[in-house]
Coordinates of C-alpha atoms in Angstrom, one line a residue:
M13 CA -4.7 49.9 0.3
V14 CA -1.9 48.9 -2.0
N15 CA -2.8 48.1 -5.6
I16 CA -1.0 44.9 -6.4
L17 CA -1.1 45.3 -10.1
E18 CA 0.4 48.7 -9.9
H19 CA 3.1 47.4 -7.6
L20 CA 3.9 44.6 -10.0
V21 CA 4.2 47.1 -12.9
Q22 CA 6.4 49.4 -10.9
R23 CA 8.7 46.5 -10.0
K24 CA 8.7 45.5 -13.7
T25 CA 7.4 42.1 -12.8
L26 CA 4.5 42.8 -15.2
S27 CA 4.3 45.0 -18.2
E28 CA 1.6 47.7 -18.6
E29 CA 0.0 45.7 -21.3
Q30 CA -0.1 42.5 -19.2
A31 CA -1.6 44.4 -16.3
A32 CA -4.3 45.9 -18.5
G33 CA -5.2 42.5 -19.8
V34 CA -5.4 41.1 -16.2
R35 CA -7.7 44.0 -15.2
V36 CA -10.0 43.3 -18.1
A37 CA -10.1 39.5 -17.4
S38 CA -10.6 40.1 -13.7
E39 CA -13.6 42.4 -14.3
R40 CA -15.1 40.2 -16.9
T41 CA -14.9 37.0 -14.8
G42 CA -15.2 38.4 -11.3
R43 CA -12.0 36.6 -10.3
H44 CA -9.1 38.1 -8.3
A45 CA -6.2 39.5 -10.3
D46 CA -3.9 37.0 -8.7
E47 CA -5.9 34.1 -9.9
V48 CA -5.9 35.5 -13.5
I49 CA -2.1 36.1 -13.3
L50 CA -1.4 32.5 -12.2
E51 CA -3.9 31.0 -14.7
Q52 CA -2.3 32.8 -17.6
G53 CA 1.2 31.9 -16.4
L54 CA 2.4 35.5 -16.3
I55 CA 4.2 35.0 -13.0
D56 CA 4.9 31.9 -11.0
E57 CA 3.2 31.7 -7.6
E58 CA 6.3 32.0 -5.5
T59 CA 7.3 35.2 -7.1
L60 CA 3.8 36.7 -7.1
F61 CA 3.3 36.1 -3.4
A62 CA 6.8 37.2 -2.4
E63 CA 6.0 40.5 -4.2
K64 CA 2.6 40.7 -2.5
A65 CA 4.3 40.2 0.9
S66 CA 6.7 43.0 0.2
A67 CA 4.0 45.4 -1.0
L68 CA 1.7 44.7 1.9
G69 CA 4.4 44.5 4.6
L70 CA 3.2 41.1 5.7
E71 CA 4.9 37.8 6.5
L72 CA 4.5 35.1 3.8
R73 CA 3.7 32.0 5.8
R74 CA 4.8 28.5 4.9
V75 CA 2.3 26.3 6.6
E76 CA 1.8 22.6 6.8
V77 CA -1.5 20.9 7.3
D78 CA -0.5 19.2 10.5
Q79 CA 0.5 22.6 12.0
V80 CA -3.1 23.7 12.2
P81 CA -5.0 22.1 15.2
L82 CA -8.7 21.3 14.6
E83 CA -9.9 23.5 17.4
V84 CA -8.1 26.5 15.8
L85 CA -9.4 25.7 12.3
G86 CA -13.0 25.7 13.6
V87 CA -12.9 29.4 14.8
V88 CA -13.7 30.6 11.2
P89 CA -16.7 28.8 9.6
E90 CA -15.8 26.9 6.6
D91 CA -18.2 28.8 4.2
S92 CA -16.6 32.1 5.3
A93 CA -13.1 30.6 4.9
S94 CA -13.9 29.4 1.4
Y95 CA -15.6 32.6 0.3
Y96 CA -13.0 35.1 1.6
Y97 CA -9.9 32.9 1.1
M98 CA -8.9 33.1 4.7
I99 CA -8.1 30.4 7.2
P100 CA -6.9 30.3 10.9
L101 CA -3.4 29.1 11.4
A102 CA -2.6 29.4 15.1
K103 CA -4.0 30.8 18.3
Q104 CA -2.2 32.1 21.4
D105 CA -4.3 33.3 24.3
H106 CA -7.0 35.3 22.6
E107 CA -5.0 36.2 19.5
L108 CA -5.7 34.3 16.3
E109 CA -3.3 34.2 13.4
V110 CA -5.3 34.2 10.2
G111 CA -3.8 33.3 6.8
M112 CA -5.2 35.3 4.0
V113 CA -4.7 34.9 0.2
F114 CA -6.2 38.4 -0.5
P115 CA -5.6 40.6 2.5
E116 CA -6.0 43.6 0.2
D117 CA -9.6 42.6 -0.3
V118 CA -11.7 45.1 1.8
E119 CA -14.7 42.7 2.0
A120 CA -12.5 40.0 3.4
Q121 CA -11.1 42.4 6.0
E122 CA -14.6 43.5 7.0
A123 CA -15.7 39.9 7.4
L124 CA -12.7 39.1 9.6
K125 CA -13.5 42.1 11.8
F126 CA -17.1 40.9 12.2
L127 CA -16.0 37.4 13.1
A128 CA -13.5 38.8 15.7
R129 CA -16.3 40.8 17.4
Q130 CA -18.7 37.8 17.3
E131 CA -16.2 35.3 18.7
N132 CA -14.3 37.7 20.9
F133 CA -10.8 37.3 19.6
T134 CA -8.1 39.6 18.3
Y135 CA -6.1 38.7 15.2
R136 CA -3.0 39.3 13.1
I137 CA -2.9 38.6 9.4
S138 CA -0.3 36.5 7.5
L139 CA -0.1 36.1 3.8
I140 CA -0.5 32.5 2.4
T141 CA -0.3 31.4 -1.2
L142 CA -3.3 30.3 -3.1
S143 CA -2.1 26.7 -3.4
S144 CA -1.4 26.5 0.4
F145 CA -4.9 27.8 1.1
R146 CA -6.5 25.2 -1.3
E147 CA -4.4 22.4 0.2
L148 CA -5.5 23.3 3.7
L149 CA -9.1 23.6 2.8
R150 CA -9.1 20.4 0.8
K151 CA -7.4 18.2 3.4
Y152 CA -9.4 19.5 6.3
H153 CA -12.8 19.7 4.6
G154 CA -14.3 16.3 5.5
L155 CA -12.0 15.5 8.4
K156 CA -12.5 18.9 10.2
Q157 CA -16.3 18.8 9.8
E158 CA -16.8 15.3 11.2
V159 CA -14.1 15.1 13.8
G160 CA -14.7 18.7 14.9
K161 CA -18.4 18.0 15.4
A162 CA -17.5 14.8 17.3
L163 CA -15.2 16.8 19.6
Q164 CA -18.0 19.3 20.3
E165 CA -20.5 16.6 21.1
L166 CA -18.0 15.1 23.5
V167 CA -17.6 18.4 25.3
E168 CA -21.3 18.8 25.5
E169 CA -21.8 15.3 26.9
K170 CA -19.2 15.9 29.5
E171 CA -20.7 19.2 30.5
T172 CA -24.1 17.6 31.1
T173 CA -22.5 15.2 33.6
K174 CA -20.6 17.8 35.7
G175 CA -21.8 17.8 39.3
G176 CA -24.2 15.0 38.8
A177 CA -24.2 11.5 40.0
D178 CA -22.6 10.3 36.8
A179 CA -19.8 12.8 36.8
R180 CA -17.1 10.2 37.2
V181 CA -17.5 8.1 34.1
S182 CA -15.3 5.1 33.6
L183 CA -13.0 4.8 30.6
P184 CA -15.0 1.9 29.0
R185 CA -18.1 4.0 29.2
I186 CA -16.3 7.0 27.6
V187 CA -15.0 5.1 24.6
E188 CA -18.4 3.8 23.8
E189 CA -19.8 7.3 23.6
A190 CA -21.0 8.3 20.1
P191 CA -18.4 11.2 19.6
I192 CA -15.4 9.0 20.2
T193 CA -16.8 6.2 18.1
K194 CA -17.5 8.7 15.3
M195 CA -14.1 10.2 15.6
V196 CA -12.3 6.8 15.2
A197 CA -14.6 5.8 12.3
V198 CA -13.9 9.1 10.5
I199 CA -10.1 8.6 10.8
L200 CA -10.3 5.0 9.5
R201 CA -12.6 5.9 6.7
T202 CA -10.4 8.8 5.7
A203 CA -7.4 6.4 5.6
V204 CA -9.2 4.1 3.2
E205 CA -10.4 6.9 1.0
L206 CA -6.8 8.3 0.8
K207 CA -5.5 4.8 0.0
A208 CA -3.2 5.0 3.0
S209 CA -1.3 1.8 3.9
D210 CA -0.9 2.8 7.6
V211 CA -2.3 5.1 10.2
H212 CA -0.2 6.4 13.2
V213 CA -1.9 7.8 16.3
E214 CA 0.9 9.4 18.3
P215 CA 0.7 11.1 21.7
F216 CA 2.7 14.2 22.4
S217 CA 2.6 17.0 25.1
G218 CA -0.7 18.8 24.6
K219 CA -1.8 17.0 21.5
V220 CA -2.4 13.8 19.6
R221 CA -1.0 13.6 16.1
V222 CA -2.6 11.5 13.4
R223 CA -0.5 10.6 10.4
F224 CA -1.3 8.6 7.2
R225 CA 1.3 6.7 5.2
I226 CA 0.4 7.4 1.5
L227 CA 2.5 6.0 -1.3
G228 CA 5.1 5.0 1.2
Q229 CA 5.5 8.4 2.8
L230 CA 4.1 9.6 6.1
Q231 CA 1.9 12.7 5.9
S232 CA 0.8 14.6 9.0
S233 CA -2.9 15.2 8.6
L234 CA -4.6 15.9 11.9
Q235 CA -4.1 17.1 15.4
L236 CA -6.5 16.2 18.2
P237 CA -6.6 17.7 21.7
E238 CA -4.8 15.8 24.4
R239 CA -8.0 15.3 26.4
V240 CA -9.2 12.6 23.9
K241 CA -5.9 10.7 23.9
R242 CA -6.9 7.9 26.2
S243 CA -10.4 7.4 24.9
I244 CA -9.3 7.4 21.3
V245 CA -6.7 4.7 22.0
A246 CA -9.0 2.7 24.2
R247 CA -11.7 2.7 21.4
I248 CA -9.2 1.3 18.9
K249 CA -8.1 -1.3 21.4
I250 CA -11.7 -2.4 22.0
L251 CA -12.3 -2.8 18.3
A252 CA -9.1 -4.9 18.0
G253 CA -10.0 -7.1 21.0
M254 CA -7.1 -5.8 23.2
K255 CA -7.1 -5.2 26.9
I256 CA -7.9 -1.6 27.4
D257 CA -6.6 -1.5 31.0
E258 CA -3.1 -2.9 30.0
T259 CA -0.9 0.1 29.0
R260 CA 2.5 -1.2 30.1
I261 CA 3.3 -3.6 27.3
P262 CA 2.7 -3.7 23.5
Q263 CA -0.4 -5.4 22.2
D264 CA -1.5 -6.7 18.8
G265 CA -5.0 -7.1 17.4
R266 CA -7.2 -7.0 14.4
F267 CA -10.7 -6.0 13.3
S268 CA -12.8 -5.4 10.2
M269 CA -15.3 -2.7 9.2
V270 CA -17.3 -1.9 6.1
V271 CA -16.2 1.2 4.2
D272 CA -18.1 2.3 1.1
G273 CA -19.7 -1.1 0.8
K274 CA -16.6 -3.2 1.1
S275 CA -15.0 -5.0 4.0
I276 CA -11.6 -3.6 5.1
D277 CA -9.3 -5.3 7.6
F278 CA -7.2 -3.3 10.1
R279 CA -4.2 -4.7 11.9
V280 CA -3.4 -2.8 15.1
A281 CA -0.2 -2.6 17.2
T282 CA 0.2 -0.5 20.3
L283 CA 3.5 0.7 21.9
P284 CA 3.9 2.3 25.3
T285 CA 5.7 5.7 25.3
P286 CA 6.3 8.3 28.1
K287 CA 3.4 10.4 26.7
G288 CA 0.9 7.5 26.4
E289 CA 0.3 4.6 24.0
K290 CA 1.2 5.0 20.3
V291 CA -1.0 3.1 17.9
A292 CA 0.0 1.9 14.4
I293 CA -2.8 0.6 12.2
R294 CA -2.1 -1.3 9.0
V295 CA -5.0 -0.8 6.5
L296 CA -5.5 -4.0 4.6
D297 CA -7.7 -3.2 1.6
P298 CA -7.8 -6.2 -0.8
D299 CA -8.7 -4.0 -3.8
A300 CA -5.6 -2.0 -3.2
A301 CA -3.2 -4.9 -2.7
L302 CA -4.2 -7.9 -4.7
H303 CA -3.2 -7.4 -8.3
G304 CA -2.0 -9.3 -11.4
F305 CA 1.7 -9.6 -12.2
E306 CA 1.6 -6.7 -14.7
Q307 CA 0.2 -4.3 -12.0
L308 CA 3.0 -5.4 -9.7
G309 CA 5.6 -4.4 -12.3
L310 CA 6.7 -7.9 -13.5
E311 CA 7.2 -7.9 -17.2
G312 CA 9.3 -9.3 -20.0
E313 CA 11.8 -12.1 -19.2
N314 CA 11.2 -11.7 -15.4
L315 CA 7.5 -12.4 -15.9
Q316 CA 8.2 -15.5 -18.1
K317 CA 10.7 -16.9 -15.5
V318 CA 8.1 -16.5 -12.7
K319 CA 5.3 -18.1 -14.8
A320 CA 7.5 -21.0 -15.7
A321 CA 8.5 -21.7 -12.1
I322 CA 5.0 -21.7 -10.7
R323 CA 3.8 -24.2 -13.3
R324 CA 6.2 -26.8 -11.8
P325 CA 4.6 -29.2 -9.3
Y326 CA 7.3 -28.8 -6.7
G327 CA 10.3 -26.7 -5.7
L328 CA 11.1 -23.6 -3.7
I329 CA 10.4 -20.0 -4.7
L330 CA 11.9 -17.3 -2.4
V331 CA 11.1 -13.6 -2.5
T332 CA 13.6 -11.3 -0.9
G333 CA 13.8 -7.6 -0.2
P334 CA 13.8 -5.1 2.7
T335 CA 10.8 -4.6 5.0
G336 CA 8.0 -2.9 3.2
S337 CA 9.2 -3.8 -0.3
G338 CA 6.0 -5.7 -1.2
K339 CA 7.2 -9.3 -0.8
T340 CA 4.0 -10.6 0.7
T341 CA 2.0 -8.9 -2.0
T342 CA 4.0 -10.7 -4.6
L343 CA 3.3 -14.1 -2.8
Y344 CA -0.4 -13.3 -2.6
T345 CA -0.4 -12.5 -6.3
I346 CA 1.2 -15.9 -7.1
L347 CA -1.3 -17.7 -4.8
Q348 CA -4.2 -16.0 -6.6
L349 CA -3.0 -17.3 -9.9
L350 CA -2.5 -20.8 -8.5
N351 CA -5.9 -20.8 -6.7
T352 CA -7.9 -22.6 -9.4
G353 CA -9.7 -25.1 -7.0
E354 CA -7.6 -28.0 -8.3
Q355 CA -4.9 -27.8 -5.7
N356 CA -4.8 -27.9 -1.9
I357 CA -3.2 -24.6 -0.9
V358 CA -2.2 -24.0 2.7
S359 CA -0.4 -21.0 4.1
L360 CA 1.3 -20.2 7.4
E361 CA 1.5 -16.5 8.1
D362 CA 2.5 -14.0 10.8
P363 CA -0.1 -12.4 10.6
V364 CA -2.6 -13.2 7.8
E365 CA -2.8 -10.0 5.9
Y366 CA -5.4 -10.6 3.2
Y367 CA -7.9 -13.4 3.2
I368 CA -8.2 -15.3 -0.1
D369 CA -11.2 -17.6 -0.7
G370 CA -10.1 -21.1 -1.5
V371 CA -6.8 -20.8 0.4
N372 CA -6.4 -22.4 3.8
Q373 CA -4.7 -19.7 5.8
S374 CA -3.3 -20.2 9.3
Q375 CA -1.8 -17.6 11.6
I376 CA 1.1 -18.6 13.9
Q377 CA 0.7 -18.1 17.7
P378 CA 4.2 -18.1 19.2
A379 CA 2.8 -17.5 22.7
V380 CA 1.2 -21.0 22.7
G381 CA 4.1 -22.7 20.9
Y382 CA 2.6 -22.5 17.4
D383 CA 5.5 -21.0 15.4
F384 CA 6.6 -21.4 11.8
A385 CA 8.5 -24.6 12.5
S386 CA 5.7 -26.4 14.4
G387 CA 3.1 -25.0 12.0
L388 CA 5.1 -26.4 9.0
R389 CA 5.1 -29.9 10.5
Q390 CA 1.3 -29.7 10.9
I391 CA 0.8 -28.3 7.3
L392 CA 2.6 -31.3 5.9
R393 CA 0.0 -33.5 7.4
Q394 CA -2.8 -31.6 5.6
D395 CA -2.0 -33.2 2.2
P396 CA -1.0 -29.9 0.6
N397 CA 0.1 -29.3 -3.0
I398 CA 1.2 -25.7 -2.5
I399 CA 2.5 -24.3 0.7
M400 CA 3.1 -20.6 1.5
V401 CA 5.3 -19.8 4.6
G402 CA 5.3 -16.1 5.6
E403 CA 9.1 -16.1 6.2
V404 CA 12.1 -18.4 6.5
R405 CA 13.4 -17.1 9.9
D406 CA 15.8 -19.7 11.3
E407 CA 17.6 -22.9 10.7
E408 CA 14.6 -25.1 11.6
S409 CA 12.2 -23.3 9.2
A410 CA 14.9 -23.3 6.5
S411 CA 15.3 -27.1 6.9
L412 CA 11.6 -27.7 6.8
V413 CA 10.8 -25.7 3.7
T414 CA 13.7 -27.4 1.9
H415 CA 12.4 -30.8 3.0
A416 CA 8.8 -29.8 1.8
A417 CA 10.2 -28.8 -1.6
L418 CA 12.1 -32.0 -1.9
T419 CA 9.1 -34.2 -1.1
G420 CA 6.9 -32.9 -4.0
H421 CA 5.4 -29.6 -2.8
L422 CA 5.6 -26.2 -4.4
V423 CA 6.8 -23.9 -1.5
L424 CA 6.6 -20.1 -1.5
S425 CA 8.3 -18.0 1.1
T426 CA 10.3 -14.8 1.9
L427 CA 13.8 -14.3 3.1
H428 CA 15.7 -11.2 4.2
T429 CA 18.7 -10.6 1.9
N430 CA 19.9 -7.5 0.0
S431 CA 19.9 -9.1 -3.5
V432 CA 18.6 -12.1 -5.3
V433 CA 22.1 -13.7 -5.4
G434 CA 22.3 -13.4 -1.6
I435 CA 19.6 -16.1 -1.2
V436 CA 22.0 -19.0 -1.7
P437 CA 24.7 -17.9 0.9
R438 CA 21.9 -17.1 3.3
L439 CA 20.3 -20.5 3.1
I440 CA 23.8 -22.1 3.6
D441 CA 24.3 -19.8 6.7
M442 CA 20.9 -21.2 8.0
G443 CA 22.2 -24.7 7.8
V444 CA 20.8 -25.9 4.4
K445 CA 23.3 -28.3 2.8
K446 CA 24.8 -27.0 -0.5
Y447 CA 23.9 -30.2 -2.4
L448 CA 20.2 -29.7 -1.5
I449 CA 19.8 -26.2 -2.9
P450 CA 20.0 -26.9 -6.7
S451 CA 17.3 -29.6 -6.5
T452 CA 15.0 -27.5 -4.4
L453 CA 15.5 -23.7 -5.2
Q454 CA 13.7 -23.1 -8.5
L455 CA 13.5 -19.3 -8.4
G456 CA 14.7 -16.3 -6.5
I457 CA 13.0 -12.9 -6.7
S458 CA 14.4 -9.7 -5.3
Q459 CA 12.3 -6.5 -5.3
R460 CA 12.0 -2.9 -4.2
I461 CA 9.0 -0.7 -4.2
I462 CA 8.7 2.8 -5.7
R463 CA 6.1 5.5 -6.5
R464 CA 4.3 5.3 -9.8
L465 CA 3.9 8.6 -11.7
C466 CA 0.4 9.9 -12.4
E467 CA -0.3 9.1 -16.1
K468 CA -2.6 12.2 -16.3
C469 CA -0.1 14.9 -15.4
R470 CA 3.5 13.4 -15.6
E471 CA 5.9 15.5 -17.7
P472 CA 8.8 14.5 -19.9
I473 CA 12.2 16.1 -19.2
P474 CA 15.6 15.8 -21.0
L475 CA 18.2 13.5 -19.6
S476 CA 20.8 15.2 -17.4
A477 CA 24.4 14.4 -18.1
E478 CA 24.6 12.4 -14.8
M479 CA 21.6 10.3 -15.7
R480 CA 22.9 9.7 -19.2
T481 CA 26.2 8.4 -17.8
I482 CA 24.4 6.0 -15.5
I483 CA 22.2 4.6 -18.3
E484 CA 25.2 4.3 -20.7
E485 CA 27.3 2.5 -18.0
E486 CA 24.4 0.1 -17.3
T487 CA 23.8 -0.6 -21.0
K488 CA 27.4 -1.7 -21.4
V489 CA 27.0 -4.6 -18.9
A490 CA 23.3 -5.3 -19.4
P491 CA 21.8 -8.3 -21.1
K492 CA 20.8 -8.2 -24.7
S493 CA 17.1 -7.7 -23.9
F494 CA 17.9 -4.5 -22.0
Q495 CA 20.1 -3.2 -24.8
E496 CA 17.4 -3.9 -27.4
R497 CA 14.8 -1.9 -25.3
I498 CA 17.2 1.0 -24.9
G499 CA 17.9 0.9 -28.7
A500 CA 14.1 0.9 -29.5
L501 CA 13.6 3.9 -27.2
S502 CA 16.4 5.9 -28.7
K503 CA 15.3 5.4 -32.3
G504 CA 13.1 8.4 -32.2
G505 CA 16.0 10.7 -31.3
E506 CA 16.6 12.2 -27.9
I507 CA 15.8 9.9 -24.9
S508 CA 13.6 11.6 -22.3
V509 CA 12.8 10.7 -18.7
W510 CA 9.8 11.8 -16.7
K511 CA 9.0 13.8 -13.6
A512 CA 6.0 14.4 -11.4
H513 CA 4.0 17.5 -12.3
E514 CA 4.4 20.1 -9.6
G515 CA 1.2 20.4 -7.7
G516 CA -0.2 17.2 -9.4
C517 CA -3.8 17.1 -10.7
S518 CA -7.2 16.1 -9.5
A519 CA -6.7 12.5 -10.7
C520 CA -3.7 12.0 -8.3
G521 CA -4.9 14.1 -5.4
K522 CA -2.4 16.8 -6.2
S523 CA 0.5 14.5 -5.4
G524 CA 1.9 13.9 -8.9
Y525 CA 1.9 10.1 -8.2
G526 CA -0.7 7.4 -8.8
G527 CA 0.1 4.4 -6.7
R528 CA 3.2 2.2 -6.4
I529 CA 5.0 -0.4 -8.4
A530 CA 7.9 -2.8 -7.8
L531 CA 11.3 -3.2 -9.4
F532 CA 12.5 -6.8 -9.8
E533 CA 15.4 -9.0 -10.5
V534 CA 14.7 -12.7 -11.0
L535 CA 17.2 -15.5 -10.9
A536 CA 16.2 -19.0 -12.2
M537 CA 18.2 -22.1 -11.4
S538 CA 20.5 -23.2 -14.2
K539 CA 23.3 -25.7 -14.8
E540 CA 25.9 -22.9 -14.4
I541 CA 24.3 -21.7 -11.2
E542 CA 24.1 -25.2 -9.9
D543 CA 27.8 -25.8 -10.5
I544 CA 28.8 -22.6 -8.6
I545 CA 26.6 -23.5 -5.6
L546 CA 28.2 -27.0 -5.3
D547 CA 31.7 -25.5 -5.7
D548 CA 32.1 -22.0 -4.2
P549 CA 28.8 -20.1 -3.9
T550 CA 29.9 -16.6 -3.2
E551 CA 27.7 -13.7 -4.1
S552 CA 30.2 -12.2 -6.6
K553 CA 30.4 -15.5 -8.6
L554 CA 26.7 -16.0 -8.5
E555 CA 26.1 -12.4 -9.7
E556 CA 28.5 -12.8 -12.6
A557 CA 26.8 -16.1 -13.7
A558 CA 23.3 -14.5 -13.3
K559 CA 24.3 -11.6 -15.6
R560 CA 25.8 -14.0 -18.1
Q561 CA 22.5 -15.9 -18.4
G562 CA 20.6 -12.6 -19.0
M563 CA 19.4 -11.5 -15.6
V564 CA 18.1 -7.9 -15.6
T565 CA 19.1 -6.2 -12.3
I566 CA 16.8 -4.1 -10.2
L567 CA 18.6 -0.9 -11.3
Q568 CA 18.2 -1.9 -15.0
D569 CA 14.5 -2.7 -14.5
G570 CA 14.1 0.7 -12.8
I571 CA 15.9 2.5 -15.7
L572 CA 13.5 0.9 -18.2
K573 CA 10.5 1.9 -16.1
A574 CA 11.8 5.5 -15.8
L575 CA 12.3 5.7 -19.6
D576 CA 8.8 4.4 -20.1
G577 CA 7.4 7.1 -17.9
V578 CA 6.2 4.7 -15.1
T579 CA 8.4 6.4 -12.5
T580 CA 11.3 8.9 -12.1
M581 CA 15.0 8.2 -12.3
E582 CA 15.3 9.9 -8.8
E583 CA 12.9 7.3 -7.4
V584 CA 14.9 4.4 -9.0
L585 CA 18.3 5.7 -7.8
Q586 CA 16.9 6.2 -4.3
V587 CA 15.6 2.7 -3.7
T588 CA 18.6 1.0 -5.5
G589 CA 21.1 2.8 -3.3
E590 CA 22.6 4.7 -6.3
A591 CA 21.4 8.1 -5.3
N592 CA 24.6 9.1 -3.5
A593 CA 26.9 6.6 -5.2

């Protein structure tokens, strides 16, 4: 068997002295030489395993977690996989592809031969990196054990019914069986533990893919066999109060379950596809979503403008941004602050995402004629002080929220525009008279959402020439508050930005990121803005006036957060549309 240390010395990747030190440390600690090399930082992992692949004549496999079906993973017991650093990757007929970190380990080879004889399979070995192995083992640990066991229980239960009087079991009966119930429960619990915002259950030929959206990014996490497709979907539909025999049209539903001692809501939507029904589940964890302003990312003058606006007894506050930018979360945060018990707060939502004690929340039902417009008329009869409307969608709802703000109510809502200065032209397009806007619109908020760096493992890096140019150009046109912040940051010398640590740490689940935060721009009504609205309310004129009165743009807010180490410049440029500008 090839000696890896000797190979590395021959290739001049390691010196003789370094190799000798690795041998001593390996013998003293009982750890593999590779682990010692990586721990001491003598060679980076990519180089080390590329050299190993060359020396051993093996393929170095790049493997994603979702590429390994559960049924394949279960061929090698988890304790054996963990001890010998080997894990099954794929299976075709009776041949198993096994990924090994240390294929030169004689004991690991012998263990694999023994398993092959016991389970009656042939195998071929591929080399995988240590980090790939750990990632596979970590991500599949709990999920594989519980879902795999449930799959086996389902097979056993079906075997016992073969040939008997109960051989033809109806779908409602199947989905109430313990294995299916357990499988769905494990998926949902895992979503909550991973702090996923959404779960996607997607049917494909020969498999069902389960993906979690974590920190705004979809991650493939699990594959299930095709045979459980209908029963998994049906179980979710039963929980959400949907019709399980209706598969031709989309359906919506909702349910709650207790996870780790707290109640979590799940919002479910199905979509028919040629391969079966796709299910999207929104995870509504109040602890993960309801925060204070500082946790949202509102700070400085932006925060002061918002606090001043919500202290007023009437007026319209509109939050704008693309889908998924956290608009509703911002509204809920404002409601929480206003929910002191002294005001009658009523909301009209589609749907109600988070329940807030003390707030009268109502969900629209368009199928029975209860839409935003009709709901707003009813809300005004409920003697409200504060009204929240999920979205201003059309001319009628725009007219009604304007009327409500004019008649002594504080109204909160969302609108779809690309920037905060786009709110005024959009309201005019929706039929609101120009002269009504200055007396009703108190505040506009535009936002984007980005990933927050993990505070435990983030790393400072020097500014690149490109980033420096962007910051310098923004500083020239930025308000005084921005320039003062930049000046304070540069007093210590060279300005740095930050990046995510490659491979992350245990605190952030190896991702390098620890949650999400929003970027904001906030526009308050002023005499200058009022004059422009009454004269010629174009976006360009409104933007010039907003900047003159000191508005910090979303890009500028992002730059400050990047310099403070909250996020990366790449994240900021991506969400503000400057990445390829």
